[in-house]
CSV table of N, CA, C and O in Angstrom, one decimal:
chain,number,residue,atom,x,y,z
A,1,MET,N,-48.2,-10.4,10.8
A,1,MET,CA,-48.0,-9.3,11.7
A,1,MET,C,-46.6,-8.9,11.4
A,1,MET,O,-45.8,-9.8,11.0
A,2,ALA,N,-46.2,-7.6,11.3
A,2,ALA,CA,-44.8,-7.3,10.9
A,2,ALA,C,-44.1,-7.4,12.2
A,2,ALA,O,-44.4,-7.1,13.4
A,3,ARG,N,-42.7,-7.7,12.0
A,3,ARG,CA,-41.4,-7.6,13.2
A,3,ARG,C,-40.6,-7.1,12.5
A,3,ARG,O,-39.7,-7.2,11.8
A,4,VAL,N,-40.4,-5.5,13.2
A,4,VAL,CA,-39.1,-4.9,12.6
A,4,VAL,C,-38.1,-5.0,13.4
A,4,VAL,O,-38.0,-5.1,14.6
A,5,LEU,N,-37.0,-5.3,12.6
A,5,LEU,CA,-35.6,-6.0,13.4
A,5,LEU,C,-34.6,-5.0,12.8
A,5,LEU,O,-34.3,-4.7,11.6
A,6,SER,N,-33.7,-4.4,13.7
A,6,SER,CA,-32.4,-3.8,13.3
A,6,SER,C,-31.3,-4.5,12.9
A,6,SER,O,-30.3,-4.1,12.1
A,7,GLY,N,-31.2,-5.8,13.5
A,7,GLY,CA,-30.1,-6.4,13.3
A,7,GLY,C,-30.3,-8.1,13.4
A,7,GLY,O,-31.2,-8.4,14.3
A,8,PRO,N,-29.5,-9.1,13.2
A,8,PRO,CA,-29.6,-10.3,13.2
A,8,PRO,C,-29.5,-10.7,14.7
A,8,PRO,O,-30.2,-11.7,15.2
A,9,GLU,N,-29.0,-9.8,15.5
A,9,GLU,CA,-28.9,-10.4,16.9
A,9,GLU,C,-30.2,-10.2,17.6
A,9,GLU,O,-30.5,-10.5,18.7
A,10,GLU,N,-31.3,-9.7,17.0
A,10,GLU,CA,-32.7,-9.7,17.5
A,10,GLU,C,-33.4,-10.6,17.0
A,10,GLU,O,-34.8,-10.7,17.2
A,11,GLY,N,-32.9,-11.5,16.2
A,11,GLY,CA,-33.7,-12.6,15.7
A,11,GLY,C,-34.8,-13.5,16.3
A,11,GLY,O,-35.7,-13.9,15.9
A,12,GLU,N,-34.4,-13.6,17.9
A,12,GLU,CA,-35.2,-14.3,18.5
A,12,GLU,C,-36.7,-13.6,18.6
A,12,GLU,O,-37.8,-14.3,19.1
A,13,ARG,N,-36.8,-12.3,18.4
A,13,ARG,CA,-38.0,-11.6,18.4
A,13,ARG,C,-39.0,-12.1,17.3
A,13,ARG,O,-40.1,-11.8,17.5
A,14,LEU,N,-38.3,-12.6,16.2
A,14,LEU,CA,-39.2,-13.0,15.0
A,14,LEU,C,-39.9,-14.3,15.2
A,14,LEU,O,-39.3,-15.3,15.5
A,15,LYS,N,-41.2,-14.2,15.3
A,15,LYS,CA,-41.9,-15.7,15.6
A,15,LYS,C,-42.5,-16.0,14.3
A,15,LYS,O,-42.4,-15.4,13.2
A,16,ALA,N,-42.8,-17.6,14.2
A,16,ALA,CA,-43.1,-18.3,13.1
A,16,ALA,C,-44.2,-17.3,12.2
A,16,ALA,O,-45.3,-17.1,13.3
A,17,GLY,N,-44.2,-17.2,11.1
A,17,GLY,CA,-45.4,-16.6,10.7
A,17,GLY,C,-45.5,-15.0,10.6
A,17,GLY,O,-46.5,-14.5,9.9
A,18,GLU,N,-44.4,-14.4,11.1
A,18,GLU,CA,-44.5,-12.9,11.1
A,18,GLU,C,-43.8,-12.6,9.9
A,18,GLU,O,-42.8,-13.4,9.3
A,19,ILE,N,-43.8,-11.3,9.4
A,19,ILE,CA,-43.2,-10.7,8.3
A,19,ILE,C,-41.9,-10.0,8.9
A,19,ILE,O,-42.1,-9.0,9.7
A,20,LEU,N,-40.8,-10.2,8.3
A,20,LEU,CA,-39.5,-9.7,8.6
A,20,LEU,C,-39.3,-8.5,7.9
A,20,LEU,O,-39.4,-8.5,6.7
A,21,VAL,N,-39.1,-7.4,8.8
A,21,VAL,CA,-38.9,-6.1,8.1
A,21,VAL,C,-37.7,-5.6,8.6
A,21,VAL,O,-37.4,-5.5,9.9
A,22,THR,N,-36.6,-5.2,7.8
A,22,THR,CA,-35.2,-4.6,8.1
A,22,THR,C,-34.7,-3.8,7.0
A,22,THR,O,-35.3,-3.7,5.9
A,23,THR,N,-33.6,-3.4,7.2
A,23,THR,CA,-32.8,-2.4,6.3
A,23,THR,C,-32.3,-3.2,5.3
A,23,THR,O,-32.4,-2.8,4.0
A,24,LEU,N,-31.6,-4.2,5.7
A,24,LEU,CA,-31.1,-4.9,4.7
A,24,LEU,C,-30.6,-6.5,5.5
A,24,LEU,O,-30.2,-6.4,6.5
A,25,THR,N,-30.5,-7.6,4.5
A,25,THR,CA,-29.9,-8.8,5.1
A,25,THR,C,-28.6,-9.1,4.6
A,25,THR,O,-28.2,-8.7,3.6
A,26,ASN,N,-28.0,-10.1,5.3
A,26,ASN,CA,-26.9,-10.8,4.8
A,26,ASN,C,-26.9,-12.1,5.4
A,26,ASN,O,-27.8,-12.5,6.0
A,27,ILE,N,-25.8,-13.0,5.4
A,27,ILE,CA,-25.7,-14.3,5.9
A,27,ILE,C,-26.0,-14.3,7.1
A,27,ILE,O,-26.7,-15.5,7.7
A,28,GLY,N,-25.9,-13.5,7.9
A,28,GLY,CA,-26.3,-13.6,9.3
A,28,GLY,C,-27.7,-13.6,9.8
A,28,GLY,O,-28.3,-14.1,10.7
A,29,TRP,N,-28.6,-13.1,8.8
A,29,TRP,CA,-30.0,-13.3,8.9
A,29,TRP,C,-30.7,-14.6,8.5
A,29,TRP,O,-31.8,-14.9,8.8
A,30,THR,N,-29.9,-15.5,7.7
A,30,THR,CA,-30.2,-16.6,7.0
A,30,THR,C,-31.2,-17.5,8.0
A,30,THR,O,-32.1,-18.0,7.7
A,31,PRO,N,-30.7,-17.6,9.4
A,31,PRO,CA,-31.6,-18.7,10.1
A,31,PRO,C,-33.0,-18.0,10.4
A,31,PRO,O,-33.8,-19.1,11.0
A,32,MET,N,-33.2,-16.8,10.1
A,32,MET,CA,-34.6,-16.2,10.6
A,32,MET,C,-35.5,-16.4,9.6
A,32,MET,O,-36.7,-16.7,9.7
A,33,PHE,N,-35.1,-16.8,8.4
A,33,PHE,CA,-36.0,-16.8,7.2
A,33,PHE,C,-37.0,-17.8,7.1
A,33,PHE,O,-38.2,-17.7,6.7
A,34,PRO,N,-36.7,-19.2,7.5
A,34,PRO,CA,-37.6,-20.1,7.6
A,34,PRO,C,-38.7,-19.9,8.5
A,34,PRO,O,-39.9,-20.5,8.3
A,35,ARG,N,-38.6,-19.2,9.6
A,35,ARG,CA,-39.9,-18.6,10.4
A,35,ARG,C,-40.5,-17.6,9.7
A,35,ARG,O,-41.9,-17.2,10.2
A,36,ALA,N,-40.0,-16.7,8.8
A,36,ALA,CA,-40.7,-15.6,8.3
A,36,ALA,C,-42.0,-16.2,7.2
A,36,ALA,O,-41.6,-16.9,6.3
A,37,ALA,N,-43.0,-15.4,7.1
A,37,ALA,CA,-44.0,-15.6,6.3
A,37,ALA,C,-43.7,-14.7,5.0
A,37,ALA,O,-44.1,-15.1,4.0
A,38,ALA,N,-42.8,-13.6,5.2
A,38,ALA,CA,-42.3,-12.8,3.9
A,38,ALA,C,-41.2,-11.8,4.6
A,38,ALA,O,-41.0,-11.9,5.7
A,39,VAL,N,-40.7,-11.4,3.6
A,39,VAL,CA,-39.5,-10.4,3.9
A,39,VAL,C,-39.8,-9.2,3.1
A,39,VAL,O,-39.9,-9.0,2.0
A,40,VAL,N,-39.5,-7.9,3.9
A,40,VAL,CA,-39.5,-6.6,3.4
A,40,VAL,C,-38.2,-5.9,3.8
A,40,VAL,O,-37.9,-6.1,5.1
A,41,THR,N,-37.4,-5.4,2.6
A,41,THR,CA,-36.2,-4.7,3.1
A,41,THR,C,-36.3,-3.1,2.6
A,41,THR,O,-36.8,-3.0,1.5
A,42,ASP,N,-35.5,-2.3,3.3
A,42,ASP,CA,-35.3,-1.0,2.7
A,42,ASP,C,-34.6,-1.1,1.4
A,42,ASP,O,-34.6,-0.1,0.5
A,43,MET,N,-33.3,-1.8,1.3
A,43,MET,CA,-32.4,-1.8,0.4
A,43,MET,C,-32.3,-3.3,-0.2
A,43,MET,O,-32.8,-4.2,0.4
A,44,GLY,N,-32.0,-3.4,-1.3
A,44,GLY,CA,-32.0,-4.6,-2.0
A,44,GLY,C,-32.1,-4.5,-3.7
A,44,GLY,O,-32.7,-3.4,-3.9
A,45,ALA,N,-31.9,-5.6,-4.0
A,45,ALA,CA,-32.2,-5.9,-5.5
A,45,ALA,C,-32.5,-7.2,-5.8
A,45,ALA,O,-32.5,-8.1,-5.0
A,46,PRO,N,-32.8,-7.6,-7.0
A,46,PRO,CA,-33.1,-9.0,-7.4
A,46,PRO,C,-32.1,-9.9,-7.1
A,46,PRO,O,-32.5,-11.2,-7.0
A,47,LEU,N,-30.8,-9.6,-7.0
A,47,LEU,CA,-29.8,-10.5,-6.8
A,47,LEU,C,-29.3,-10.3,-5.4
A,47,LEU,O,-28.2,-10.8,-4.8
A,48,SER,N,-30.0,-9.6,-4.4
A,48,SER,CA,-29.6,-9.4,-3.1
A,48,SER,C,-29.7,-10.7,-2.1
A,48,SER,O,-30.5,-11.6,-2.6
A,49,HIS,N,-29.3,-10.7,-1.1
A,49,HIS,CA,-29.3,-11.9,0.0
A,49,HIS,C,-30.9,-12.1,0.2
A,49,HIS,O,-31.2,-13.5,-0.1
A,50,ALA,N,-31.6,-11.1,0.6
A,50,ALA,CA,-33.0,-11.3,0.8
A,50,ALA,C,-33.8,-11.9,-0.3
A,50,ALA,O,-34.6,-13.0,-0.1
A,51,SER,N,-33.5,-11.2,-1.4
A,51,SER,CA,-34.4,-11.9,-2.8
A,51,SER,C,-33.8,-13.5,-2.8
A,51,SER,O,-34.8,-14.2,-3.2
A,52,ILE,N,-32.8,-13.7,-3.0
A,52,ILE,CA,-32.4,-15.0,-3.3
A,52,ILE,C,-32.7,-16.1,-2.2
A,52,ILE,O,-33.4,-17.1,-2.6
A,53,VAL,N,-32.5,-15.8,-0.9
A,53,VAL,CA,-32.9,-16.8,0.2
A,53,VAL,C,-34.3,-16.8,0.2
A,53,VAL,O,-34.9,-18.1,0.4
A,54,ALA,N,-35.1,-15.9,0.1
A,54,ALA,CA,-36.5,-15.9,0.1
A,54,ALA,C,-37.2,-16.7,-1.1
A,54,ALA,O,-37.8,-17.6,-1.0
A,55,ARG,N,-36.4,-16.4,-2.4
A,55,ARG,CA,-37.0,-17.4,-3.6
A,55,ARG,C,-36.5,-18.8,-3.3
A,55,ARG,O,-37.4,-19.6,-3.7
A,56,GLU,N,-35.4,-19.3,-2.8
A,56,GLU,CA,-35.2,-20.5,-2.4
A,56,GLU,C,-36.1,-21.1,-1.5
A,56,GLU,O,-36.3,-22.4,-1.7
A,57,LEU,N,-36.6,-20.3,-0.4
A,57,LEU,CA,-37.6,-20.9,0.6
A,57,LEU,C,-39.1,-20.8,0.1
A,57,LEU,O,-39.9,-21.3,0.7
A,58,GLY,N,-39.1,-20.0,-1.0
A,58,GLY,CA,-40.5,-20.0,-1.5
A,58,GLY,C,-41.5,-18.9,-0.7
A,58,GLY,O,-42.7,-19.2,-0.7
A,59,ILE,N,-40.9,-18.0,-0.2
A,59,ILE,CA,-41.6,-17.0,0.6
A,59,ILE,C,-41.6,-15.7,-0.1
A,59,ILE,O,-40.6,-15.3,-0.8
A,60,PRO,N,-42.6,-14.9,0.0
A,60,PRO,CA,-42.6,-13.7,-0.5
A,60,PRO,C,-41.6,-12.6,0.0
A,60,PRO,O,-41.4,-12.6,0.9
A,61,ALA,N,-40.9,-11.9,-1.1
A,61,ALA,CA,-40.1,-10.7,-0.6
A,61,ALA,C,-40.2,-9.6,-1.5
A,61,ALA,O,-40.5,-9.5,-2.7
A,62,VAL,N,-40.3,-8.4,-0.9
A,62,VAL,CA,-40.2,-7.2,-1.6
A,62,VAL,C,-38.7,-6.5,-1.0
A,62,VAL,O,-39.0,-6.0,0.2
A,63,VAL,N,-38.0,-6.0,-1.9
A,63,VAL,CA,-36.8,-5.5,-1.3
A,63,VAL,C,-36.5,-4.1,-2.1
A,63,VAL,O,-37.2,-4.0,-3.0
A,64,GLY,N,-35.8,-3.2,-1.3
A,64,GLY,CA,-35.4,-2.1,-1.9
A,64,GLY,C,-36.7,-0.9,-1.9
A,64,GLY,O,-36.7,-0.2,-2.7
A,65,THR,N,-37.4,-1.3,-0.9
A,65,THR,CA,-38.5,-0.3,-0.6
A,65,THR,C,-38.1,1.1,-0.3
A,65,THR,O,-39.0,2.1,-0.6
A,66,GLY,N,-37.0,1.3,0.1
A,66,GLY,CA,-36.3,2.5,0.6
A,66,GLY,C,-36.8,3.1,1.9
A,66,GLY,O,-36.0,3.9,2.8
A,67,ASN,N,-38.0,2.6,2.5
A,67,ASN,CA,-38.5,3.2,3.6
A,67,ASN,C,-39.5,2.3,4.5
A,67,ASN,O,-40.2,3.0,5.3
A,68,ALA,N,-39.3,1.2,4.3
A,68,ALA,CA,-40.2,0.3,5.0
A,68,ALA,C,-39.9,0.1,6.5
A,68,ALA,O,-41.0,0.3,7.5
A,69,THR,N,-38.9,0.4,6.9
A,69,THR,CA,-38.5,0.3,8.3
A,69,THR,C,-39.1,1.6,9.1
A,69,THR,O,-39.2,1.8,10.1
A,70,ALA,N,-39.3,2.8,8.4
A,70,ALA,CA,-39.7,4.2,8.8
A,70,ALA,C,-41.3,3.9,8.8
A,70,ALA,O,-42.0,4.5,9.7
A,71,ARG,N,-41.8,3.2,7.7
A,71,ARG,CA,-43.3,3.3,7.7
A,71,ARG,C,-44.0,2.0,8.4
A,71,ARG,O,-45.4,2.4,8.5
A,72,ILE,N,-43.5,1.0,8.4
A,72,ILE,CA,-44.0,-0.2,9.0
A,72,ILE,C,-43.4,-0.3,10.8
A,72,ILE,O,-42.2,-0.1,11.0
A,73,HIS,N,-44.3,-0.5,11.5
A,73,HIS,CA,-44.0,-0.8,13.0
A,73,HIS,C,-44.4,-2.2,13.5
A,73,HIS,O,-45.2,-3.0,13.0
A,74,ASP,N,-43.7,-2.6,14.5
A,74,ASP,CA,-44.0,-4.0,15.3
A,74,ASP,C,-45.3,-4.0,15.2
A,74,ASP,O,-46.1,-3.0,15.8
A,75,GLY,N,-45.9,-5.2,15.1
A,75,GLY,CA,-47.3,-5.3,15.2
A,75,GLY,C,-48.4,-5.0,14.2
A,75,GLY,O,-49.4,-5.4,14.0
A,76,ASP,N,-47.7,-4.1,13.2
A,76,ASP,CA,-48.6,-3.9,12.0
A,76,ASP,C,-49.2,-5.2,11.3
A,76,ASP,O,-48.3,-6.1,11.2
A,77,ARG,N,-50.4,-4.9,10.9
A,77,ARG,CA,-50.8,-6.0,10.0
A,77,ARG,C,-50.5,-5.5,8.5
A,77,ARG,O,-50.6,-4.4,8.2
A,78,VAL,N,-49.6,-6.3,7.8
A,78,VAL,CA,-49.1,-6.1,6.3
A,78,VAL,C,-49.3,-6.9,5.6
A,78,VAL,O,-49.4,-8.3,6.0
A,79,ARG,N,-49.7,-6.6,4.3
A,79,ARG,CA,-49.9,-7.5,3.1
A,79,ARG,C,-48.8,-7.4,2.2
A,79,ARG,O,-48.5,-6.1,1.8
A,80,VAL,N,-47.9,-8.5,1.8
A,80,VAL,CA,-47.0,-8.5,1.1
A,80,VAL,C,-47.1,-9.3,-0.3
A,80,VAL,O,-47.6,-10.6,-0.2
A,81,ASP,N,-47.1,-8.6,-1.5
A,81,ASP,CA,-47.3,-9.3,-2.5
A,81,ASP,C,-46.0,-9.2,-3.4
A,81,ASP,O,-45.3,-8.4,-4.1
A,82,GLY,N,-45.1,-10.4,-3.3
A,82,GLY,CA,-43.6,-10.6,-3.9
A,82,GLY,C,-43.8,-10.4,-5.5
A,82,GLY,O,-42.9,-10.0,-6.0
A,83,GLU,N,-45.0,-10.9,-6.1
A,83,GLU,CA,-45.0,-10.9,-7.5
A,83,GLU,C,-45.2,-9.6,-8.0
A,83,GLU,O,-44.6,-9.1,-8.9
A,84,ARG,N,-46.0,-8.8,-7.3
A,84,ARG,CA,-46.2,-7.2,-7.9
A,84,ARG,C,-45.4,-6.2,-7.2
A,84,ARG,O,-45.2,-5.2,-7.4
A,85,GLY,N,-44.5,-7.0,-6.1
A,85,GLY,CA,-43.5,-5.7,-5.4
A,85,GLY,C,-44.2,-4.7,-4.3
A,85,GLY,O,-43.6,-3.8,-4.5
A,86,THR,N,-45.4,-5.2,-4.0
A,86,THR,CA,-46.0,-4.3,-3.2
A,86,THR,C,-46.1,-4.6,-1.7
A,86,THR,O,-46.0,-6.0,-1.2
A,87,VAL,N,-46.1,-3.6,-0.9
A,87,VAL,CA,-46.3,-3.8,0.5
A,87,VAL,C,-47.5,-2.9,1.0
A,87,VAL,O,-47.3,-1.7,0.7
A,88,GLU,N,-48.5,-3.6,1.6
A,88,GLU,CA,-49.7,-2.6,2.0
A,88,GLU,C,-49.8,-2.7,3.6
A,88,GLU,O,-49.8,-3.9,4.2
A,89,VAL,N,-49.9,-1.8,4.4
A,89,VAL,CA,-50.2,-1.6,5.8
A,89,VAL,C,-51.7,-1.5,6.0
A,89,VAL,O,-52.4,-0.9,5.2
A,90,LEU,N,-52.2,-2.6,6.5
A,90,LEU,CA,-53.7,-2.9,6.7
A,90,LEU,C,-54.3,-2.3,8.0
A,90,LEU,O,-55.6,-2.4,8.1
A,91,ASN,N,-53.4,-1.7,8.8
A,91,ASN,CA,-53.9,-0.9,10.1
A,91,ASN,C,-54.9,0.1,9.8
A,91,ASN,O,-54.7,0.7,8.8
A,92,GLY,N,-55.9,0.1,10.6
A,92,GLY,CA,-56.8,1.3,10.6
A,92,GLY,C,-57.8,1.1,9.4
A,92,GLY,O,-58.7,1.9,9.0
């Protein structure tokens, strides 16, 4: 299930096993990563914070989507394939 957050101050909303969806991450987001099943960001690159931390923790990440926070909503069922760089909304 997707959890769309606008900032790390909303971190308590992310429950274990949910997919973290946000615009961009930085060091303030790091405590949330161990709870996340995957990470999806609007902005980012292979050496961005989200990419590096996700890789270190072994969780899938797709960064630099451009519009994930506009297309994915809280509670959406989402499939994230970090190897292919794809994010699929499974609702409907």
